[in-house]
XYZ file of C-alpha atoms in Angstrom:
512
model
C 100.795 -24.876 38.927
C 103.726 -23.150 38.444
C 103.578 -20.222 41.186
C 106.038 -18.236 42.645
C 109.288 -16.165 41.833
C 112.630 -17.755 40.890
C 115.084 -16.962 43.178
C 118.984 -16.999 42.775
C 120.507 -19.795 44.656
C 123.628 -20.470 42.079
C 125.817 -20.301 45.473
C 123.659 -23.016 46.789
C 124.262 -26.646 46.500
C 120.692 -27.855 44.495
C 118.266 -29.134 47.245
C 115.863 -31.783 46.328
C 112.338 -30.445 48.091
C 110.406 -33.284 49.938
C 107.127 -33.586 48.971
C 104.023 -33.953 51.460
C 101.029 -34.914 48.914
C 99.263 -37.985 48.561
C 100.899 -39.246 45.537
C 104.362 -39.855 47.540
C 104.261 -39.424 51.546
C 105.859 -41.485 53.562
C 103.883 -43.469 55.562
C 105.954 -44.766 58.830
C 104.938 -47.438 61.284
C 106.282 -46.364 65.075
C 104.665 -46.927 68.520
C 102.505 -44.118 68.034
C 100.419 -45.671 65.581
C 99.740 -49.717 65.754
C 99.426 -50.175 61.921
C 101.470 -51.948 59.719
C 102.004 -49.411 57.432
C 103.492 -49.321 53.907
C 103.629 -46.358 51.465
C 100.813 -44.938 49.943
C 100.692 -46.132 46.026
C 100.237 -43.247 43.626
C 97.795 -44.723 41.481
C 95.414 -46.140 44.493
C 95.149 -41.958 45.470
C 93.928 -39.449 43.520
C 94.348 -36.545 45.669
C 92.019 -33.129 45.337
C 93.938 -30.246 45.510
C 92.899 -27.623 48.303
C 93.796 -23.790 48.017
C 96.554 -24.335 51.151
C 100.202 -24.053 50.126
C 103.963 -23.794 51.978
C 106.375 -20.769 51.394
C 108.917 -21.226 48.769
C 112.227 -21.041 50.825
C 115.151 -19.806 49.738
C 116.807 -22.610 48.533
C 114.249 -24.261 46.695
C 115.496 -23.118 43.248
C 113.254 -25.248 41.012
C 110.612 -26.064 43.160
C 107.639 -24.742 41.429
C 104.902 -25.630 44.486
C 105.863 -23.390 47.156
C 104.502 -19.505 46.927
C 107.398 -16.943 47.357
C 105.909 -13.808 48.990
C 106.413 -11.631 45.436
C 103.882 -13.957 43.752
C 100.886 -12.785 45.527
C 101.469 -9.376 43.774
C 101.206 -11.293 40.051
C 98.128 -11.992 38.736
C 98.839 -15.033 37.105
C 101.965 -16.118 35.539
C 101.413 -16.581 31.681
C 101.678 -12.671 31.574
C 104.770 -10.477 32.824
C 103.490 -7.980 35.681
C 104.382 -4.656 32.765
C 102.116 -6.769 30.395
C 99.420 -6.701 32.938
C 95.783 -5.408 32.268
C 95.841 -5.948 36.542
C 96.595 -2.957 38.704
C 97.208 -3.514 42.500
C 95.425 -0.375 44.351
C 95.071 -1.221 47.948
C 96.753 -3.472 50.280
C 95.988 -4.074 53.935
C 98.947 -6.187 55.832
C 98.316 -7.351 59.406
C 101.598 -9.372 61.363
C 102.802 -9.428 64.441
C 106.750 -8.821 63.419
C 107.103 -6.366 60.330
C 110.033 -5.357 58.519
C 108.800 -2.288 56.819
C 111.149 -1.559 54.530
C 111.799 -5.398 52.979
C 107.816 -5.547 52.753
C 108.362 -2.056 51.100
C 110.888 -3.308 48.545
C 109.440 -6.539 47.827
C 105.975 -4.519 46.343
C 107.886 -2.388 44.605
C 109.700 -5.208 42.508
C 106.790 -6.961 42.070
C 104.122 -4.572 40.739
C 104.675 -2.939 36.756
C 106.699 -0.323 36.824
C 103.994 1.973 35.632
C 101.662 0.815 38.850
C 100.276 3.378 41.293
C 98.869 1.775 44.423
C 96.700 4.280 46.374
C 97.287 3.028 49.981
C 98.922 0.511 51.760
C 98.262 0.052 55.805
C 100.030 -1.875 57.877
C 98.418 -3.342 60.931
C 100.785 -4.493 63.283
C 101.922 -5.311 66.868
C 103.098 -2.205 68.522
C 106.387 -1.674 67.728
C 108.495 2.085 68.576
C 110.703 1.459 65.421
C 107.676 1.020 63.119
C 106.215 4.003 64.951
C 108.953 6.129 63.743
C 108.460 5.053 60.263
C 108.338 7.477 57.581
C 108.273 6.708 53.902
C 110.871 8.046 51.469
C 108.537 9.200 49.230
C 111.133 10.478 46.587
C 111.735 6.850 45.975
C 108.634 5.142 45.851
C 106.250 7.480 44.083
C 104.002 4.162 42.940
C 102.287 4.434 46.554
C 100.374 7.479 47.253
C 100.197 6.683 50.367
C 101.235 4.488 53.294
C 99.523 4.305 57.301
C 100.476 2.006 60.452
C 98.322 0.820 62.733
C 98.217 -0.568 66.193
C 95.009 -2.284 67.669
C 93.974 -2.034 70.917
C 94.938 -4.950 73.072
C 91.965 -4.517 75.608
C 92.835 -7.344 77.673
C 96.389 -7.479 79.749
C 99.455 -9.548 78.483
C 98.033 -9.991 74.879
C 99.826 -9.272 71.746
C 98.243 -8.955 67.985
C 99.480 -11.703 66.224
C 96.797 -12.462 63.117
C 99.265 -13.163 59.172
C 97.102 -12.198 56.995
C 97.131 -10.030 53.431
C 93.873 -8.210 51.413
C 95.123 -6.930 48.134
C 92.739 -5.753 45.616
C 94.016 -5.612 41.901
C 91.929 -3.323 39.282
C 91.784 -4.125 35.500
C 93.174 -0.828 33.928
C 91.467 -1.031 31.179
C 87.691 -1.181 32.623
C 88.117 0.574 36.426
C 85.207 -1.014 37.627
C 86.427 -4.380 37.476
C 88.509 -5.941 39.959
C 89.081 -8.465 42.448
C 90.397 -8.887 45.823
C 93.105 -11.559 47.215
C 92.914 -12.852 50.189
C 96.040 -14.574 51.840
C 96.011 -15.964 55.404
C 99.485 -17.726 57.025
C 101.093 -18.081 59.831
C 104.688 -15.743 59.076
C 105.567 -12.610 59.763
C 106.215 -9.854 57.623
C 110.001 -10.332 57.539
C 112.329 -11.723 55.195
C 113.686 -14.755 57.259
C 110.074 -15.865 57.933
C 108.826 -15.964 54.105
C 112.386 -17.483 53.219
C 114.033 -19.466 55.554
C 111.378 -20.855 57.662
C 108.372 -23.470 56.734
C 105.082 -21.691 56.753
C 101.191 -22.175 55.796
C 99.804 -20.327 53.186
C 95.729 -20.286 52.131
C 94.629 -18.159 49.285
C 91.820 -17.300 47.357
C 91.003 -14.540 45.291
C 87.132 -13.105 44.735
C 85.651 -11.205 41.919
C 84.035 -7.758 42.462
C 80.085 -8.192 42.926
C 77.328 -5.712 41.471
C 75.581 -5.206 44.688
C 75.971 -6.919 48.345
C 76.068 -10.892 48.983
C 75.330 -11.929 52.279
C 77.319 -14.562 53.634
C 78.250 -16.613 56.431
C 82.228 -15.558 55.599
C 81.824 -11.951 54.759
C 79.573 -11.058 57.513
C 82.311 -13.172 59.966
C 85.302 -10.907 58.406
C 83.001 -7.821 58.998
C 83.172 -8.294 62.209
C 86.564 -9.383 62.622
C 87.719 -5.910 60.894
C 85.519 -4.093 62.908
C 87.301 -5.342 65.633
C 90.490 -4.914 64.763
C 90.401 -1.344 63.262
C 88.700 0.409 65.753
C 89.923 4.182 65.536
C 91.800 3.362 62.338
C 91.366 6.222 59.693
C 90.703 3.375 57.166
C 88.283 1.448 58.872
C 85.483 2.873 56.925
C 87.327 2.773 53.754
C 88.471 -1.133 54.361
C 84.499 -2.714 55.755
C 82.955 -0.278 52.763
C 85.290 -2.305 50.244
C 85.096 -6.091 51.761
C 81.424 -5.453 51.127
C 82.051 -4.875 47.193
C 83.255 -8.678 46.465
C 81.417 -12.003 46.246
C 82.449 -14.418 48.905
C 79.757 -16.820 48.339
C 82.522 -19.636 47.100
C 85.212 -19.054 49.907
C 86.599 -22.407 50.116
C 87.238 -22.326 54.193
C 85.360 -20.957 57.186
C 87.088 -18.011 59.509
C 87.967 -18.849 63.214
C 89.248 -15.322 64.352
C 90.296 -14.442 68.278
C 89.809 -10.996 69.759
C 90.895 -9.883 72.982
C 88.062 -9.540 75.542
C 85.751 -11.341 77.899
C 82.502 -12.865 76.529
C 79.695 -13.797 77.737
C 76.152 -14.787 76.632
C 76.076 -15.630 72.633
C 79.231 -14.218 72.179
C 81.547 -16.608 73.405
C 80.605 -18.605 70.327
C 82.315 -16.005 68.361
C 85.721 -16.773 68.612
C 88.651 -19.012 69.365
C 88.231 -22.825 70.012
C 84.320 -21.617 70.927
C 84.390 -20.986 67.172
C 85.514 -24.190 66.442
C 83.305 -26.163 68.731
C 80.445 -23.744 66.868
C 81.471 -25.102 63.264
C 82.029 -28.437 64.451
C 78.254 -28.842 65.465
C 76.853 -27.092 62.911
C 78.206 -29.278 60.400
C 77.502 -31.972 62.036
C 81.078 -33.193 61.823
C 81.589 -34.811 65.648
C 78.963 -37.236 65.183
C 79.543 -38.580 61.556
C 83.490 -38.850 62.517
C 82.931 -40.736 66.022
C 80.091 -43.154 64.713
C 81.873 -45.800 65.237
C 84.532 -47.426 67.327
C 86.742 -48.255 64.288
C 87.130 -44.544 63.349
C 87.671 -43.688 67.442
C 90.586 -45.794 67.643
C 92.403 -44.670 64.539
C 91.742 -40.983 64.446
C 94.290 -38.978 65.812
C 94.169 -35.386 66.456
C 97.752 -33.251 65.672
C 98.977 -30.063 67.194
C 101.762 -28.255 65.515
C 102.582 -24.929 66.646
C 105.662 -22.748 67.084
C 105.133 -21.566 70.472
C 102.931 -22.900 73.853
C 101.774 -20.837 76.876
C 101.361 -22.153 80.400
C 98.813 -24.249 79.339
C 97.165 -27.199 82.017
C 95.987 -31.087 81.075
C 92.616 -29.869 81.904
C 92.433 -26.936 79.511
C 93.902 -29.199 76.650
C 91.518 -31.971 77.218
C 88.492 -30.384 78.515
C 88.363 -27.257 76.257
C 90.395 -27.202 73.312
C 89.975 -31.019 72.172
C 86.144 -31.378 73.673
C 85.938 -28.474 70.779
C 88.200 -30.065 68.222
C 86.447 -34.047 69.167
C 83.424 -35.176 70.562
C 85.657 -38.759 71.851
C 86.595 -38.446 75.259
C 90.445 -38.145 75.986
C 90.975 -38.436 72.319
C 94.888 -39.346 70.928
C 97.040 -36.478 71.029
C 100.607 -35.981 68.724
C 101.859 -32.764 69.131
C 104.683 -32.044 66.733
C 107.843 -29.842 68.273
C 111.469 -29.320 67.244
C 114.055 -31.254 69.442
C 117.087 -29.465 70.595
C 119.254 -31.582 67.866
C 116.573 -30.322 64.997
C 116.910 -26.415 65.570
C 120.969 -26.837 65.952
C 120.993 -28.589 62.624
C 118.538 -26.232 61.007
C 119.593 -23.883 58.090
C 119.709 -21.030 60.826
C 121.403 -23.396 63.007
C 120.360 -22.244 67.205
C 119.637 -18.283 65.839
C 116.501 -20.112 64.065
C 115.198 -21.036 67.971
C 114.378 -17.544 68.149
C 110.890 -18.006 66.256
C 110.628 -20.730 68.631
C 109.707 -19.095 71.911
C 108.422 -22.092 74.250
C 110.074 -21.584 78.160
C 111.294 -25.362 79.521
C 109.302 -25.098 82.355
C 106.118 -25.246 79.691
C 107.361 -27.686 77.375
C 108.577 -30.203 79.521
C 105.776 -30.959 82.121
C 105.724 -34.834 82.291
C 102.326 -34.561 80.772
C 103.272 -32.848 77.382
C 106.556 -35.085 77.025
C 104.598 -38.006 76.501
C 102.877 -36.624 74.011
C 105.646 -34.599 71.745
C 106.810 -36.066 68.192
C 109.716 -34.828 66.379
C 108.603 -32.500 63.128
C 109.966 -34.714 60.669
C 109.853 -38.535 60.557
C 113.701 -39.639 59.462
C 117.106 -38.497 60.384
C 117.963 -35.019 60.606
C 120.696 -35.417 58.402
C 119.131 -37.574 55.643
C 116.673 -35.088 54.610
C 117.117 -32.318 52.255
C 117.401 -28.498 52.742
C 113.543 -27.569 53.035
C 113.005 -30.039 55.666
C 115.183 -28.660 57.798
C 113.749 -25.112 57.589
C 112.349 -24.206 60.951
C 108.988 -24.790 61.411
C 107.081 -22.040 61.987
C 103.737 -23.207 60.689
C 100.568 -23.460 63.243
C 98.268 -26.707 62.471
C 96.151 -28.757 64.041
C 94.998 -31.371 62.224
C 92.715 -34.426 62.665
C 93.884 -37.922 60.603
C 93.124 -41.369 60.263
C 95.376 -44.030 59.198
C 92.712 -46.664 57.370
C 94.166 -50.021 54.479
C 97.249 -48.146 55.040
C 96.379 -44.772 53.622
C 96.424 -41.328 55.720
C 93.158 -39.677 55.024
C 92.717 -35.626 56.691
C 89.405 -35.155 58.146
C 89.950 -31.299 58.539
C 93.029 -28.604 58.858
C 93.146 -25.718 60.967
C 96.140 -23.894 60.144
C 96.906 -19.843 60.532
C 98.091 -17.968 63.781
C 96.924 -19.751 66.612
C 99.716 -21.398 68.945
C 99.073 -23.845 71.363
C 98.342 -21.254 74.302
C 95.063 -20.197 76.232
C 96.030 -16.614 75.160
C 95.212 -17.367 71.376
C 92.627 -20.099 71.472
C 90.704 -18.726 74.685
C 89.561 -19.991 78.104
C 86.730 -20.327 79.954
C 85.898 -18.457 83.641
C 83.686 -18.878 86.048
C 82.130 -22.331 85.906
C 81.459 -21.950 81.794
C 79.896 -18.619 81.947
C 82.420 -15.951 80.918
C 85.137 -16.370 77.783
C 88.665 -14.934 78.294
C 90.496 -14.126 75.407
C 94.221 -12.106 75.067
C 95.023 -12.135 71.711
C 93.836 -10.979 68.455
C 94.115 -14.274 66.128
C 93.394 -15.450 62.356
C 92.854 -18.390 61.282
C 91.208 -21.215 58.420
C 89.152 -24.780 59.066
C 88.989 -26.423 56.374
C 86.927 -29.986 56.487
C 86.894 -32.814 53.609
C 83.075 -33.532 53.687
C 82.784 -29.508 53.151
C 85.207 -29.192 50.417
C 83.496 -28.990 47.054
C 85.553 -26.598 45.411
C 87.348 -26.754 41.901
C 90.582 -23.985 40.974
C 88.986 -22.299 37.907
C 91.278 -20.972 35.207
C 90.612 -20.024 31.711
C 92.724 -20.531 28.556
C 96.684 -19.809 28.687
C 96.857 -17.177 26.823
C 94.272 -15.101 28.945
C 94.911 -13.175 31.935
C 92.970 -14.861 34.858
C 93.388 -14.260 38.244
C 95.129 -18.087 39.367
C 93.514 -18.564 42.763
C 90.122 -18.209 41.881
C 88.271 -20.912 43.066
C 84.141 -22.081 42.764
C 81.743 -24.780 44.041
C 81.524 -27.429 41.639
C 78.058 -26.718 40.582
C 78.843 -22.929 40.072
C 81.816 -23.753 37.231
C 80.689 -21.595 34.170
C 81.096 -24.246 30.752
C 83.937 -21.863 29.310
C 85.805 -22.005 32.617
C 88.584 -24.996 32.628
C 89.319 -26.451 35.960
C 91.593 -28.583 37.848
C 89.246 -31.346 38.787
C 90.635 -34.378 39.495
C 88.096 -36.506 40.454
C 85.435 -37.046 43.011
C 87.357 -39.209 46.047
C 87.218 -36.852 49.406
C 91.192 -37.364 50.106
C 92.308 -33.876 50.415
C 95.817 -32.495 49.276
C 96.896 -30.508 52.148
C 100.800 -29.683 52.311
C 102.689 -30.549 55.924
C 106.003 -29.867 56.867
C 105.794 -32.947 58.850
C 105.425 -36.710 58.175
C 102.370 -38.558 59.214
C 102.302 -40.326 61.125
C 104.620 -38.171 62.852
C 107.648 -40.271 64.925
C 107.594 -40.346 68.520
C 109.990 -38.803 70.788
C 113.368 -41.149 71.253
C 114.538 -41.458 75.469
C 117.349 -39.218 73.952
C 115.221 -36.325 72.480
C 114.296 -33.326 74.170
C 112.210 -30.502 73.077
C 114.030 -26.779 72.045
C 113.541 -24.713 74.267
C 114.055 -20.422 74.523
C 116.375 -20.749 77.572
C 119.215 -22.169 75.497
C 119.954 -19.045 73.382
C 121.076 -17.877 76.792
């Protein structure tokens, strides 16, 4: 699927991308896994491919699997964006960090130059510089009209931090079709975060409905809007047009954190609650953990970017007894070392998106559990892999007649902090949360999904995706098969490498 814009790199030496499917990972044996291990043959996996991507980075000039942050303005890439029947008219961008003006540019190149979009709103962090924005309206004349907005952070020492993008195309020619994309990740709204750092990507697009489908998923991202745009003068216009587009076939489930304290049925709402909540229903714990052989060889990953002041107990006794009904369940989390960021393409300025204090990092505890991000030598491995990471994952594997099989992916804005995934308060009966978080679960035994696409030569939105049985005849699709081993890009190696005596974690005190 060839996705993505094409971006000039001719004063670039060509970088060969590494490649994290099925078909070719590298599979290493180390002390944190006791396998003998040997790569994964291609033709013993047939791997079905999931709606979860990585950025394109910058110097990835013929990579055609990464998604650049221009192509989720093109419908599909058979037909230039002038040639397009597909208008974009609204666009609703939440992030943390945004650069106004690149975001700003990077629409305008990538929408016909005949477009109009009627609004674009920016939700956002609060920021003084993007509160001072104003838009030169003599040069962009396709937007009518472009609003910021800053939540309310209800709870002290939070921040808004949900990556996430709703942009809903109309077909020019008949006005009352269109179709809404839907892009959750885990960067920013800046330039150096779409092109220089690894991120996560999922994205689905969803066709306008004739009347209102109740769902699990839209009634979920209701709520989550309502939460978030509270005293917005969209709000209204944003739930009313959620509400006009099928979501029956979204190929994930939602796990969202608000700022607030919960009690009651509501603590179930959000954050690792959420999980735990989806976990159960499913019925996922006990089919995973029914037997000792799966126990001793599933392992449970934690990638993240950044980690708050976080205690063994609150790991172990509420974010894993959400993520794994086994007690004390095997732990990799996956962090930089201090050599990794200094050899990365941004060299130490990339440590900035890498905000973890030493005194948090390096608790005895947490040392014996880190594992570099990549599995070979820093300076073996090609450009892309030594982008800094700036994905958020947690993951649960199992290594099984040496191949790695994904039992589910959580990936979007959650770090590794009691902040984002929430904590509980007095003895179990009141939920703190601090920030405002987006993310996607995505589980194997749940995934019966196919990418539908019609001929070539029609325009079709390309990340439209339906159940299986729900496939119209006429509609081609990518099925590959009906094994359960998911394609899910990493930025990391599993089994991920252990931690050498010699490595030590990054850490935000050395750009002092």
């Amino acid at each position: 699927m060839n996705i993505g814009n094409n971006i000039d790199a001719s004063s670039q030496k060509p970088i060969k991308r590494a490649r994290y499917d099925y078909e070719d990972i590298e599979v290493i044996s180390d002390s944190s896994v006791d396998s003998s291990l040997t790569d994964v043959e291609i033709n013993k996996i047939n791997p079905i491919e999931t709606p979860i991507y990585l950025n394109k980075l910058r110097f990835e000039k013929n990579s055609p699997e990464g998604l650049s942050f221009r192509s989720f303005f093109v419908v599909c890439n058979n037909v230039l964006a002038d040639n397009s029947l597909w208008r974009v008219k609204n666009i609703l961008f939440s992030s943390y960090i945004t650069e106004i003006e690149w975001v700003i540019d990077e629409v305008k190149g990538s929408v016909p130059k005949n477009g109009n979009i009627e609004s674009i709103l920016f939700i956002s962090h609060y920021s003084e510089e993007l509160k001072k924005y104003k838009l030169d309206h003599d040069n962009n004349k396709w937007v009518k009209d472009v609003s910021i907005f800053f939540p309310d952070q209800k709870v002290p020492y939070g921040v808004y931090h949900p990556k996430f993008m709703l942009i809903i195309f109309e077909d020019s020619a008949q006005c009352k079709k269109s179709f809404i994309r839907f892009i959750i990740t885990s960067a920013n709204l800046t330039q150096s975060d779409w092109e220089l750092k690894s991120q996560s990507i999922w994205v689905q697009d969803f066709f306008q409905c004739d009347k209102y489908i109740s769902c699990e998923f839209i009634e979920y991202l209701h709520t989550f809007l309502q939460n978030i745009l509270g005293g917005c003068s969209l709000e209204k216009f944003w739930i009313n047009k959620i509400q006009k587009f099928d979501f029956e076939d979204s190929t994930v489930k939602l796990i969202a954190s608000v700022p607030g304290y919960f009690i009651g049925r509501e603590i179930n709402m959000w954050g690792h609650l959420r999980v735990r909540t989806l976990m159960k229903k499913a019925n996922i714990n006990a089919h995973n953990d029914s037997d000792s052989h799966n126990k001793e060889n599933d392992i449970i990953v934690s990638q993240f970017s950044s980690i708050g002041r976080i205690s063994e107990k609150w790991l172990y006794y509420e974010l894993m007894s959400s993520l794994s009904s086994t007690p004390n369940p095997k732990i990799e989390i996956i962090f930089p070392t201090i050599e990794q960021v200094n050899f990365s393409i941004e060299g130490i300025e990339g440590g900035v998106s890498l905000p973890v204090k030493r005194e948090y990092i390096s608790k005895p505890w947490i040392k014996k559990l880190l594992h570099r991000w990549e599995a070979v030598n820093i300076n073996e491995i090609g450009t892309g892999m030594k982008a800094i990471p700036h994905n958020k994952t947690l993951l649960r594997y199992k290594v099984h007649n040496d191949v790695i099989e994904i039992i589910w992916v959580i990936q979007g804005s959650h770090n590794l902090s009691n902040a984002a995934w929430g904590q509980l308060q007095k003895g179990g009966s009141q939920y703190c949360i601090r920030n405002f978080e987006l993310g996607i679960f995505l589980h194997k035994n749940q995934f019966k999904f196919v990418r539908c696409h019609k001929f070539e030569h029609e325009e079709y939105p390309m990340f439209v995706w339906k159940r299986r049985k729900n496939c119209n005849s006429h509609v081609e699709t990518n099925s590959k098969g009906s094994n359960h081993l998911l394609s899910v890009p990493l930025p990391f190696t599993l089994p991920p490498k252990r931690y050498a005596n010699n490595d030590n974690p990054w850490n935000m005190e050395l750009l002092i």
